[in-house]
Coordinates of C-alpha atoms in Angstrom, one line a residue:
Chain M
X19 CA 84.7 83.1 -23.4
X20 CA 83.6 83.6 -27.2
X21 CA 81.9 79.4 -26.7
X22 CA 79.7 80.8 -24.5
X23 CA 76.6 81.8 -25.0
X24 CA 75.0 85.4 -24.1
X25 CA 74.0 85.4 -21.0
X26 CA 70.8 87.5 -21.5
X27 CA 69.5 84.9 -23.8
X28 CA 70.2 81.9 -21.2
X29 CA 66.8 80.9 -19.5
X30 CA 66.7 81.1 -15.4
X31 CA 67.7 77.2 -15.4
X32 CA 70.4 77.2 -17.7
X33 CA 71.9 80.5 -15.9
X34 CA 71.6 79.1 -12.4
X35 CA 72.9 75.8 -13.6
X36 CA 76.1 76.9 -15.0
X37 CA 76.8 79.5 -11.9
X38 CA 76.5 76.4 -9.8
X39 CA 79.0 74.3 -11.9
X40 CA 81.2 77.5 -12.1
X41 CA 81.2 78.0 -8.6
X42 CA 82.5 74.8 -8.1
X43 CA 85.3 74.9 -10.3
X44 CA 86.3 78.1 -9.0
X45 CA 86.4 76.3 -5.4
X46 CA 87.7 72.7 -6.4
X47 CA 90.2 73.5 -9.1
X48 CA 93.6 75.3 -8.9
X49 CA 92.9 77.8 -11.6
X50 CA 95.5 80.5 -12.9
X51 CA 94.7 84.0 -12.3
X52 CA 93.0 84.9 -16.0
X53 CA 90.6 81.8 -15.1
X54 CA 89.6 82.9 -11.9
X55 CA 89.0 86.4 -13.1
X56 CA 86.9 85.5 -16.6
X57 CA 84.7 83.2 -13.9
X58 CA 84.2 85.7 -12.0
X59 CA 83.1 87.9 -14.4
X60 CA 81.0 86.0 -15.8
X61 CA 79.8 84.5 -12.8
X62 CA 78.5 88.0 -11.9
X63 CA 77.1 88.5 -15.0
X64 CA 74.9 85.1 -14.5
X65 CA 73.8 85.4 -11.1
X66 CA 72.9 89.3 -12.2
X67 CA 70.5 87.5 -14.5
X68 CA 69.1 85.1 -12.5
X69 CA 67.8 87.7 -10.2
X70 CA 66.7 90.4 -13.5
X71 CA 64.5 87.2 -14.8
X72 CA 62.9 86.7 -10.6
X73 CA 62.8 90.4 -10.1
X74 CA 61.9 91.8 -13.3
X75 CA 60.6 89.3 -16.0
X76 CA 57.1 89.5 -16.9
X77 CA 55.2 86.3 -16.9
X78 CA 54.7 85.5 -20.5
X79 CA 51.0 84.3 -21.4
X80 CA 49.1 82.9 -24.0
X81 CA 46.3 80.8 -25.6
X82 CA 46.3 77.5 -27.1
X83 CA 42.8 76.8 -28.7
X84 CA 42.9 73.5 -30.7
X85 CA 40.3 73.0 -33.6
X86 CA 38.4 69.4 -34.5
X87 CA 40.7 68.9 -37.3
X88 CA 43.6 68.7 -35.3
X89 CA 45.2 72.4 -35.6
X90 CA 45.4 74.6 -32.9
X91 CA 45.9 78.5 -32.6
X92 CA 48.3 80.3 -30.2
X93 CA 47.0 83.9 -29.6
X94 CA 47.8 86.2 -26.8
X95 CA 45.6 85.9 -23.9
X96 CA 44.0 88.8 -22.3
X97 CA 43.3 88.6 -19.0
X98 CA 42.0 92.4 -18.4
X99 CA 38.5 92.0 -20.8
X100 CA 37.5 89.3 -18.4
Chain I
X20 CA 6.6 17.2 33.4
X21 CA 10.1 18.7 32.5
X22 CA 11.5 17.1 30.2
X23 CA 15.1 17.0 28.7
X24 CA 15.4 16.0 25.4
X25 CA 18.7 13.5 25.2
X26 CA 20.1 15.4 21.8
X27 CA 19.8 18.3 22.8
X28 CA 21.8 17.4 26.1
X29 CA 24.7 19.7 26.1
X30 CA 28.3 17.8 27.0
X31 CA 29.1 20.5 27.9
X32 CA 27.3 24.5 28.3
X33 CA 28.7 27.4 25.9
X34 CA 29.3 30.6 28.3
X35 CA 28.4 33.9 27.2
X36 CA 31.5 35.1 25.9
X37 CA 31.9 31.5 23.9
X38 CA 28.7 31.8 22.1
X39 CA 29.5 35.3 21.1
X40 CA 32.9 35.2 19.9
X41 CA 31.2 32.1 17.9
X42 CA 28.8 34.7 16.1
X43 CA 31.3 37.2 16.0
X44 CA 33.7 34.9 13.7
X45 CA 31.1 33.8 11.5
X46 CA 29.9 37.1 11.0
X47 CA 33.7 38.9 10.7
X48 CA 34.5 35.9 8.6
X49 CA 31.8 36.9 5.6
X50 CA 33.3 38.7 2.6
X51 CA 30.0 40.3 1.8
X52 CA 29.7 41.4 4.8
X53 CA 33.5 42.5 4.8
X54 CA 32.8 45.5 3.0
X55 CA 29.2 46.4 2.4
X56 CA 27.4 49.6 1.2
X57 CA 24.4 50.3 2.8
X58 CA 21.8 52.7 2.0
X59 CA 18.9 54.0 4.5
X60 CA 17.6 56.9 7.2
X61 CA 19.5 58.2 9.8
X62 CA 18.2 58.5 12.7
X63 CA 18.9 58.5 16.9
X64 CA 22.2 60.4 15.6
X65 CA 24.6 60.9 18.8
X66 CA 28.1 62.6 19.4
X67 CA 29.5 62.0 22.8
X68 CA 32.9 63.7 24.0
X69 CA 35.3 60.8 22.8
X70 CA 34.3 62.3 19.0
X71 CA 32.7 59.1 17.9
X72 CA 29.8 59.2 15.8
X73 CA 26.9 56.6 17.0
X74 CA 23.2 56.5 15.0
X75 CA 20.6 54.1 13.3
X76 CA 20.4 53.1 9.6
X77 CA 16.3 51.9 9.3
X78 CA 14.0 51.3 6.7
X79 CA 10.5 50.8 6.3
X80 CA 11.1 46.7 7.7
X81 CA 14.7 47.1 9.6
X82 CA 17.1 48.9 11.4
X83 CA 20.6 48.3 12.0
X84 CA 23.8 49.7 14.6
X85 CA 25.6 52.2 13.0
X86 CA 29.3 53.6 14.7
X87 CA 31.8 56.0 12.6
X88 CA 34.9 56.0 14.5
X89 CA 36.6 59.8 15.4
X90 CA 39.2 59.0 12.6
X91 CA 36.2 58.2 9.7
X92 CA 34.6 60.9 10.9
X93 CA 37.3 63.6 10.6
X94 CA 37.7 62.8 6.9
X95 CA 33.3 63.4 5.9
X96 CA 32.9 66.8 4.7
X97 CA 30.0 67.1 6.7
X98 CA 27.8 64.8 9.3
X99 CA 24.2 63.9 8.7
X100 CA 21.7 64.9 10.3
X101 CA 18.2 62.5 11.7
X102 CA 15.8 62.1 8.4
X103 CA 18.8 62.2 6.0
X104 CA 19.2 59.3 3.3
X105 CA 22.6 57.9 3.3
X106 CA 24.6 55.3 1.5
X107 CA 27.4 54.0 4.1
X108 CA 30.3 51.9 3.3
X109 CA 32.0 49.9 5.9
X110 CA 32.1 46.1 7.8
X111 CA 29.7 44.9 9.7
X112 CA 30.7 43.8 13.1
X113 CA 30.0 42.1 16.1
X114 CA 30.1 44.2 19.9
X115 CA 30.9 41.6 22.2
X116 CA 29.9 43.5 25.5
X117 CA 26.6 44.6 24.3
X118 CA 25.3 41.8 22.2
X119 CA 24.5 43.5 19.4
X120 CA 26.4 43.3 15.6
X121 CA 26.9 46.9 13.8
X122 CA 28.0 48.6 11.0
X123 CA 31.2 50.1 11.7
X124 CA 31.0 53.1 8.7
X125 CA 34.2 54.0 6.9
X126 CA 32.4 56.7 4.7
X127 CA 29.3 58.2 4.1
X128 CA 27.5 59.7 1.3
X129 CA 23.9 61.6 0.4
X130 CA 21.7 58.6 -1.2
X131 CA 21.2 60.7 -4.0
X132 CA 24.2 59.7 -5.5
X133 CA 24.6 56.4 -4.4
X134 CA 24.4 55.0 -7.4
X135 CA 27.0 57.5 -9.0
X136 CA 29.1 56.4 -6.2
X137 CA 29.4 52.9 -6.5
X138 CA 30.0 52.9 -10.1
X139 CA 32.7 55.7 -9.2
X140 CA 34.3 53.4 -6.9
X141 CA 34.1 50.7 -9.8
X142 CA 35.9 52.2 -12.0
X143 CA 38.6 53.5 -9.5
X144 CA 39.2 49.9 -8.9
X145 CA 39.3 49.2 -12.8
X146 CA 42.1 51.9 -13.3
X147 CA 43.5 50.8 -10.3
X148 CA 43.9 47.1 -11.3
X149 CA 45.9 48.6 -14.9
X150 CA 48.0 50.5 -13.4
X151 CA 46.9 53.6 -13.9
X152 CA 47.9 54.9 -10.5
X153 CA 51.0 53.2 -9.7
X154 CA 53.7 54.9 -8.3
X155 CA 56.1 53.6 -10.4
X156 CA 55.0 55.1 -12.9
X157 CA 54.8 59.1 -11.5
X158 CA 57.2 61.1 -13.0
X159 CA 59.4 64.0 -11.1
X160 CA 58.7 67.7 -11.8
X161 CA 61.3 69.8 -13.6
X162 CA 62.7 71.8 -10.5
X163 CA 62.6 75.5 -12.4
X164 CA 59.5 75.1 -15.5
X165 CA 60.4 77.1 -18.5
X166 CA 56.3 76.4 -20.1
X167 CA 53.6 75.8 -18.0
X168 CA 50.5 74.3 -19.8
X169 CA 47.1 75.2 -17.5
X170 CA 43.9 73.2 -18.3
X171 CA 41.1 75.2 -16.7
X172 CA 37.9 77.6 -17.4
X173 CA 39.2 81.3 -18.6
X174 CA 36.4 82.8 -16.5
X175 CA 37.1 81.1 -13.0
X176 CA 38.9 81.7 -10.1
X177 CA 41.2 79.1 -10.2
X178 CA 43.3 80.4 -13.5
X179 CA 42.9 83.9 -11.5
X180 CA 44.5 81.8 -8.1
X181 CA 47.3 80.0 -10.3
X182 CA 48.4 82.9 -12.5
X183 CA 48.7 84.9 -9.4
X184 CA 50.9 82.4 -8.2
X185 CA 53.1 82.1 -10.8
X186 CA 53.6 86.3 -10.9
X187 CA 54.6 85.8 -7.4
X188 CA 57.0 83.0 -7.0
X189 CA 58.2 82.7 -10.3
X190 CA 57.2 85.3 -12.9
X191 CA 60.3 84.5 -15.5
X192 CA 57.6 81.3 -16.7
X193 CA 55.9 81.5 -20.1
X194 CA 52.1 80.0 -19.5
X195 CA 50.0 78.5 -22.0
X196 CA 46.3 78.6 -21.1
X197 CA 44.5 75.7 -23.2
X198 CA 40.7 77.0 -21.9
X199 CA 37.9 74.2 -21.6
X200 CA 34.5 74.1 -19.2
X201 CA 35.4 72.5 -16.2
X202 CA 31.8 71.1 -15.5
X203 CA 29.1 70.0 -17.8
X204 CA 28.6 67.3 -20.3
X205 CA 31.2 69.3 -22.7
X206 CA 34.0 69.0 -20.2
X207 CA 35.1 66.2 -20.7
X208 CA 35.9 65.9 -23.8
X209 CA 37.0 69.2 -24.2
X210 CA 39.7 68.4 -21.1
X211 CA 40.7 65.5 -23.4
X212 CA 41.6 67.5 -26.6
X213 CA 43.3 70.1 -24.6
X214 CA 45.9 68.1 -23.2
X215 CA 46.3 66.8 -26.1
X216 CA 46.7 70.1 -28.1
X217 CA 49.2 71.1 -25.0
X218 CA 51.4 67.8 -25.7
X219 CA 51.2 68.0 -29.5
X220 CA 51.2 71.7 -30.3
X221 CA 53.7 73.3 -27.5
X222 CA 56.9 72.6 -25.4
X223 CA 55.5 73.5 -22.6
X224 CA 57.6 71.1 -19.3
X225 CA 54.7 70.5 -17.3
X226 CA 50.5 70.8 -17.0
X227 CA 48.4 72.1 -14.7
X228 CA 44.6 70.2 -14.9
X229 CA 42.6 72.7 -12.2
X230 CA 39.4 73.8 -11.1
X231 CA 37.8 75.1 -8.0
X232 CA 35.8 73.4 -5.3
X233 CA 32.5 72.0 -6.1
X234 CA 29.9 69.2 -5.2
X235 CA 31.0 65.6 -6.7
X236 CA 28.2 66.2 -9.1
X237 CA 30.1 68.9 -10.4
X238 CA 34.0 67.4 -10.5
X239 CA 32.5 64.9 -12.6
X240 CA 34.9 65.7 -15.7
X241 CA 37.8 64.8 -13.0
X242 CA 36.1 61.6 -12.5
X243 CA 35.6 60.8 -15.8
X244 CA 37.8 57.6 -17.9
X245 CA 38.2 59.8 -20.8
X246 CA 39.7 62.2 -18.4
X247 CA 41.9 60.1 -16.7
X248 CA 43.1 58.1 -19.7
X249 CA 44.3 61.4 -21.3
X250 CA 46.2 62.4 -17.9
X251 CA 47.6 59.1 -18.2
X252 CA 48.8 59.3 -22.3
X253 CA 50.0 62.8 -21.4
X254 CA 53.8 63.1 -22.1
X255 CA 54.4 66.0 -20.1
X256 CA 54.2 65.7 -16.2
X257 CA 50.7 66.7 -15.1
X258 CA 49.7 68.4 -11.8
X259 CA 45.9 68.7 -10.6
X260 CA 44.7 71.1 -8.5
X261 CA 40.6 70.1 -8.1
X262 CA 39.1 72.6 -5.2
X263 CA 38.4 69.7 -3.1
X264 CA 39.4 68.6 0.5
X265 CA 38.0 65.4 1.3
X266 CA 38.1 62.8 -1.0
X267 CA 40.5 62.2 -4.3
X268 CA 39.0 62.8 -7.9
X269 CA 40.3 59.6 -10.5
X270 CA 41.9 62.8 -12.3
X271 CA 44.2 63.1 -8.8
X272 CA 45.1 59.4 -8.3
X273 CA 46.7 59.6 -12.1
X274 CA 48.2 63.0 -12.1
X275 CA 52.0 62.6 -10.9
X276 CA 51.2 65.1 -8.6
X277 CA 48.0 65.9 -6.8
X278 CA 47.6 69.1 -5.0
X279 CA 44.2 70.6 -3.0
X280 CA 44.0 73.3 -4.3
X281 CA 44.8 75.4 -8.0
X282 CA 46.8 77.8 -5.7
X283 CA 48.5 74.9 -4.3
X284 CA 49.6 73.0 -7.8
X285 CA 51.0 76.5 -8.9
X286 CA 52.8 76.5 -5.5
X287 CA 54.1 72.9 -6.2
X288 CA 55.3 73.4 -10.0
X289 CA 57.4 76.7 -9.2
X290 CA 60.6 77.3 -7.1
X291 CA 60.0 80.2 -4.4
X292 CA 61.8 83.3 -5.6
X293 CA 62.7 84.1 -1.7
X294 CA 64.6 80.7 -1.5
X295 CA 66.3 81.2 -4.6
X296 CA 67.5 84.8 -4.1
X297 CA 69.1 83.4 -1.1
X298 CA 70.5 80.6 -3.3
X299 CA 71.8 83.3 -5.9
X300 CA 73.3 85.5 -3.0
X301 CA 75.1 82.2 -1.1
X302 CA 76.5 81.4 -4.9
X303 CA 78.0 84.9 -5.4
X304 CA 79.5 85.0 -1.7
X305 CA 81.4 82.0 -2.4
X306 CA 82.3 83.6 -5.6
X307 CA 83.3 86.6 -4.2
X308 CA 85.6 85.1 -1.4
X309 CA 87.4 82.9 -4.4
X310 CA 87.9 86.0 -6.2
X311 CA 89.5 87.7 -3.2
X312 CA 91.9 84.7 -2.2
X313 CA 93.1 85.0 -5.7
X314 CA 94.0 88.5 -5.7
X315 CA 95.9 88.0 -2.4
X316 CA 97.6 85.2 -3.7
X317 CA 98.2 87.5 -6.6
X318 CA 99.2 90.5 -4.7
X319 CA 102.2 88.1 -3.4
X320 CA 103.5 86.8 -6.4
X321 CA 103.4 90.5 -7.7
X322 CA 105.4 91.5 -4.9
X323 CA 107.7 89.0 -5.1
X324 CA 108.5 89.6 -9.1
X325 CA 109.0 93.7 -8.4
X326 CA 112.0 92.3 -6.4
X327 CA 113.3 90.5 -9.3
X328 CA 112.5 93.0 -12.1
X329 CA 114.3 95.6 -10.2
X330 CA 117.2 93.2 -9.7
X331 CA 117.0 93.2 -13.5
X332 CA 116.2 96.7 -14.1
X333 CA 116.6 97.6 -18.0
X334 CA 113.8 100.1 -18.5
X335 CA 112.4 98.6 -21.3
X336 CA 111.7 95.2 -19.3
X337 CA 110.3 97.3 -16.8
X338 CA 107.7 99.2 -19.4
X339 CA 106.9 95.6 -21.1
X340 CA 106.3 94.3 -17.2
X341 CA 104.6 97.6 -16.2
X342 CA 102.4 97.1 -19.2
X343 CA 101.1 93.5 -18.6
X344 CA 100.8 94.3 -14.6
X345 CA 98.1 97.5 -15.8
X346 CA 96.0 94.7 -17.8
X347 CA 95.1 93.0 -14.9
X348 CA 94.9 95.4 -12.7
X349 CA 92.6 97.2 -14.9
X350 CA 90.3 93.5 -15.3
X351 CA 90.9 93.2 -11.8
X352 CA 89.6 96.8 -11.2
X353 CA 86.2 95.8 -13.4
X354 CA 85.8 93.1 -11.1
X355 CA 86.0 94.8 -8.0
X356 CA 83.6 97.2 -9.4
X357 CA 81.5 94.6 -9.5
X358 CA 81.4 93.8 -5.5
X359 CA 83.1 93.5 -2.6
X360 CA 84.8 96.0 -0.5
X361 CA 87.1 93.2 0.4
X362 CA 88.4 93.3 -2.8
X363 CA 89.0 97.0 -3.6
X364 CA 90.8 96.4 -0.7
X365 CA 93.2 94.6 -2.3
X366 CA 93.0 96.6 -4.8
X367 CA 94.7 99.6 -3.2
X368 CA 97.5 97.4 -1.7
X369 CA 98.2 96.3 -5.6
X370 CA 98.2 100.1 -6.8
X371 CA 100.4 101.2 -4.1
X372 CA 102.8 98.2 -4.8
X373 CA 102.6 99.1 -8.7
X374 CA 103.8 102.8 -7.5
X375 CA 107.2 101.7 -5.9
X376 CA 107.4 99.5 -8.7
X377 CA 107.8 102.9 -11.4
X378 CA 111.2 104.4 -12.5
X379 CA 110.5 107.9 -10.6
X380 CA 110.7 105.5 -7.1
X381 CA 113.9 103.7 -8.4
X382 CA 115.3 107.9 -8.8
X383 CA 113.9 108.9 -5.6
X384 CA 116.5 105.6 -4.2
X385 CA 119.5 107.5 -5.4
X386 CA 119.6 105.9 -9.1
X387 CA 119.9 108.6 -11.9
X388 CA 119.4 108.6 -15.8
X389 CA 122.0 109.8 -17.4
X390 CA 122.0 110.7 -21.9
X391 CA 124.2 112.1 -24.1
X392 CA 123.2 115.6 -25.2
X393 CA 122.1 116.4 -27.7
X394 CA 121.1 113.0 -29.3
X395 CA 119.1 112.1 -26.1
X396 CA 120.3 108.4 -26.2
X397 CA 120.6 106.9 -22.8
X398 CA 123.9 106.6 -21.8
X399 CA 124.3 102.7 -19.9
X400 CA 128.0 101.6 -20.9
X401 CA 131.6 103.4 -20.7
X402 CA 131.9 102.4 -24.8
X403 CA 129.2 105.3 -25.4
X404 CA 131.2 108.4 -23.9
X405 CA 134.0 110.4 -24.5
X406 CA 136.1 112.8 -22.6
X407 CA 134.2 116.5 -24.0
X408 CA 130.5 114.8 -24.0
X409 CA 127.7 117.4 -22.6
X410 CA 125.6 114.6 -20.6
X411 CA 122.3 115.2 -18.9
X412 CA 121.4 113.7 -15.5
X413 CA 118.3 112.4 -14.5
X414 CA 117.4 112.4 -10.6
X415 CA 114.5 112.3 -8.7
X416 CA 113.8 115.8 -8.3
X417 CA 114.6 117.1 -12.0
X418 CA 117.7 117.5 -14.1
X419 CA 121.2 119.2 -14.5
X420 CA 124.0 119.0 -17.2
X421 CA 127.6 118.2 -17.1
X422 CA 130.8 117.0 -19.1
X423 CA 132.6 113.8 -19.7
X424 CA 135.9 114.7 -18.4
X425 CA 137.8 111.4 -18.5
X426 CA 138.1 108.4 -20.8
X427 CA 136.6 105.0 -20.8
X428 CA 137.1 104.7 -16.8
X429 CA 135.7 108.0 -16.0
X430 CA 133.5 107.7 -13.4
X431 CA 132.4 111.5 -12.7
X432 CA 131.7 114.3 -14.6
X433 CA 132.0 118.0 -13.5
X434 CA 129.6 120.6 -13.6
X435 CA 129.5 123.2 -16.2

């Protein structure tokens, strides 16, 4: 469990992806007990997450403007003053 | 008087349909003719039931058969009217039953941009001819985006349409708006740098290239080389969505994905947050019925090593067992927190189970504790008493005190 990563920092992909694979290991292999039960717990934790980031994430925008030289500038765009 | 020339004797006479089909080949047979564009009036402009289209092309010197099928028809944003100037593109033909040889019209244009046209189809054929289209070449779409790059106007609908979009379907997206003019001589160029900026400066997984509907006059930045070359260089995946329903931009035919509409690109680049709930809820069902299978299984074996530990009985063993049993129960009991009635279920059955597993349940059987008084030490072998030992009895209902009366056989004791 401690090779894992957070499961709040995982993006929606990652999260889903590794319920998926977890799923199936819990259904193909013979697992002892512990197994079975730190899956499941973390299973619940991932497909929590996966429905926080559809239900509750906040689409994250911004601005690229790119200069003649070659640099560009990331500000935050705000769509209310227009 | 009437006289028949010998050369021009026929062996033998053409018939009508002979001579015709004769015409028709030479005139089906022309390449130029193959695949013309023709400009002129329209005029005599008819629509009969069957949906086909039937009018005259004429100039000041000529006039020529025109026919657009139901099928052409269906895909011209809008029919022309008597007195209009068109530029038609099509075959010319030959109608057998009516003697006549026609334009049979594929598409249709205002003459006004005729010339636009042409060199529009020009180049499509160019890019064409490199590659720039091909199939092969069309890359897949990441199935969830993590960074979504959108080319388009700040100001117009379109960035309104996809950002709206993204909030519904699939709001856990970070957007990067790289804002040019989507019409104009600026655009261009200014389409150019921003994809570039987008492929250079971010890591965004895909690119959105959008703008609403609009004459052809104005989505010429979507027809434009620079334009498409750019869309074509662009490492990320690119998506257009030019407002536009009849005919494909040069931007469209590069893109690896080409959709109506901005609404309808957003729509392409993000999963549906309906279909994926339901994914989610399938995953944790299957989850959930694992779980519970496992607990049964576990509730067995449990069962099965109470037999043996009581076979065993030392009290010790039974704390050290007792011990390891309450740590999973208790993870067990997080987890059923979690979900599942089914598995609290379970979980009851296990407690109860525990329960008859406990000392007090081996007392209430008929078993008794018995220590030496007053040292407390638990008496479990004939080498630790004495005849004159005060003993204390543990049953299940509380305690009483007695005395050793006999030696190492002694097998009661008598009250006080």
């Amino acid at each position: 469990m401690n090779d894992m990563p957070d499961v709040e920092t995982l993006s929606f992909e990652e999260a889903f992806r590794e319920l998926e694979d977890l799923v199936e290991r819990m259904e193909t292999g013979n697992l002892p007990l512990e197994e079975t039960i730190r899956l499941f717990e973390r299973g619940s934790l991932l497909a929590r997450h996966c429905q926080n980031l559809l239900d509750k994430a906040e689409l994250k925008l911004q601005q690229l403007t790119a200069s003649p030289d070659g640099e560009a500038t990331v500000a935050p765009f705000d769509e209310g003053s227009r | 008087m009437f006289q028949m020339s010998l050369f021009s004797q026929p062996t033998r006479p053409f018939t009508v349909s002979e001579i015709t089909a004769h015409i028709k080949g030479l005139v089906e047979d022309d390449p130029t003719l193959g695949d013309v564009w023709v400009e002129g009036e329209v005029s005599n402009l008819s629509r009969p039931s069957s949906g086909h289209v039937y009018f005259s092309l004429k100039d000041a010197g000529a006039r020529i058969a025109c026919v657009m099928w139901r099928t052409a028809v269906m895909r011209i944003a809008r029919l022309p009217q008597d007195g209009d100037r068109v530029l038609a593109h099509g075959r010319i033909g030959v109608y057998e039953a009516q003697g006549v040889y026609q334009l049979y019209v594929e598409e249709i244009q205002p003459a006004g941009l005729g010339e636009y046209y042409v060199q529009l189809e020009r180049l499509k054929e160019r890019l064409r001819a490199e590659g720039l289209f091909a199939e092969e070449r069309k890359r897949p779409l990441p199935q969830f985006p993590r960074h979504i790059g959108i080319v388009t106007s700040p100001d117009g609908a379109a960035l309104r349409d996809i950002l709206h979009v993204l909030r519904r379907r699939f709001p856990c997206v970070a957007a990067t708006l790289a804002p040019t003019q989507v019409q104009g001589a600026e655009a261009p160029d200014q389409i150019v740098a921003a994809l570039d900026a987008l492929n250079r400066h971010t890591d965004c997984d895909v690119l959105i290239v959008a703008r609403g509907g609009g004459s052809l006059e104005e989505l010429a930045a979507f027809n434009d080389e620079r334009v498409a070359r750019a869309i074509f260089q662009s490492r990320i995946p690119v998506v257009t969505g030019v407002g536009h329903e009849t005919d494909f931009t040069i931007a469209d035919l590069v893109a690896d994905r080409r959709a109506p509409t901005p609404t309808a690109a957003a729509e392409i680049i993000t999963p549906d947050r309906a279909e994926l709930t339901a994914a989610l809820d399938k995953l944790r069902a299957r989850m959930g019925s694992i779980g519970a299978r496992r607990i049964q299984a576990f509730a067995e074996r449990l069962a099965y090593e109470r037999k043996a530990l009581v076979r065993a009985s030392p009290q010790a063993q039974i704390v050290s067992r007792r011990q390891r049993t309450d740590e999973y129960a208790h993870r067990i009991a997080l987890m059923a927190r979690q979900s599942l009635a089914r598995q609290r279920a379970a979980l009851t059955a296990l407690a109860s189970r525990l329960e008859t597993a406990s000392p007090q349940a081996t007392l209430a059987r008929g078993y008794a504790i018995v220590s030496l008084v007053p040292s407390g030490s638990v008496v479990s072998s004939t080498q630790q008493v004495r005849p004159g030992d005060r003993i204390r009895v543990q049953v299940s209902d509380g305690r009483f005190h007695g005395r050793v009366t006999d030696g190492q056989d002694a097998k009661e004791s008598e009250t006080p």
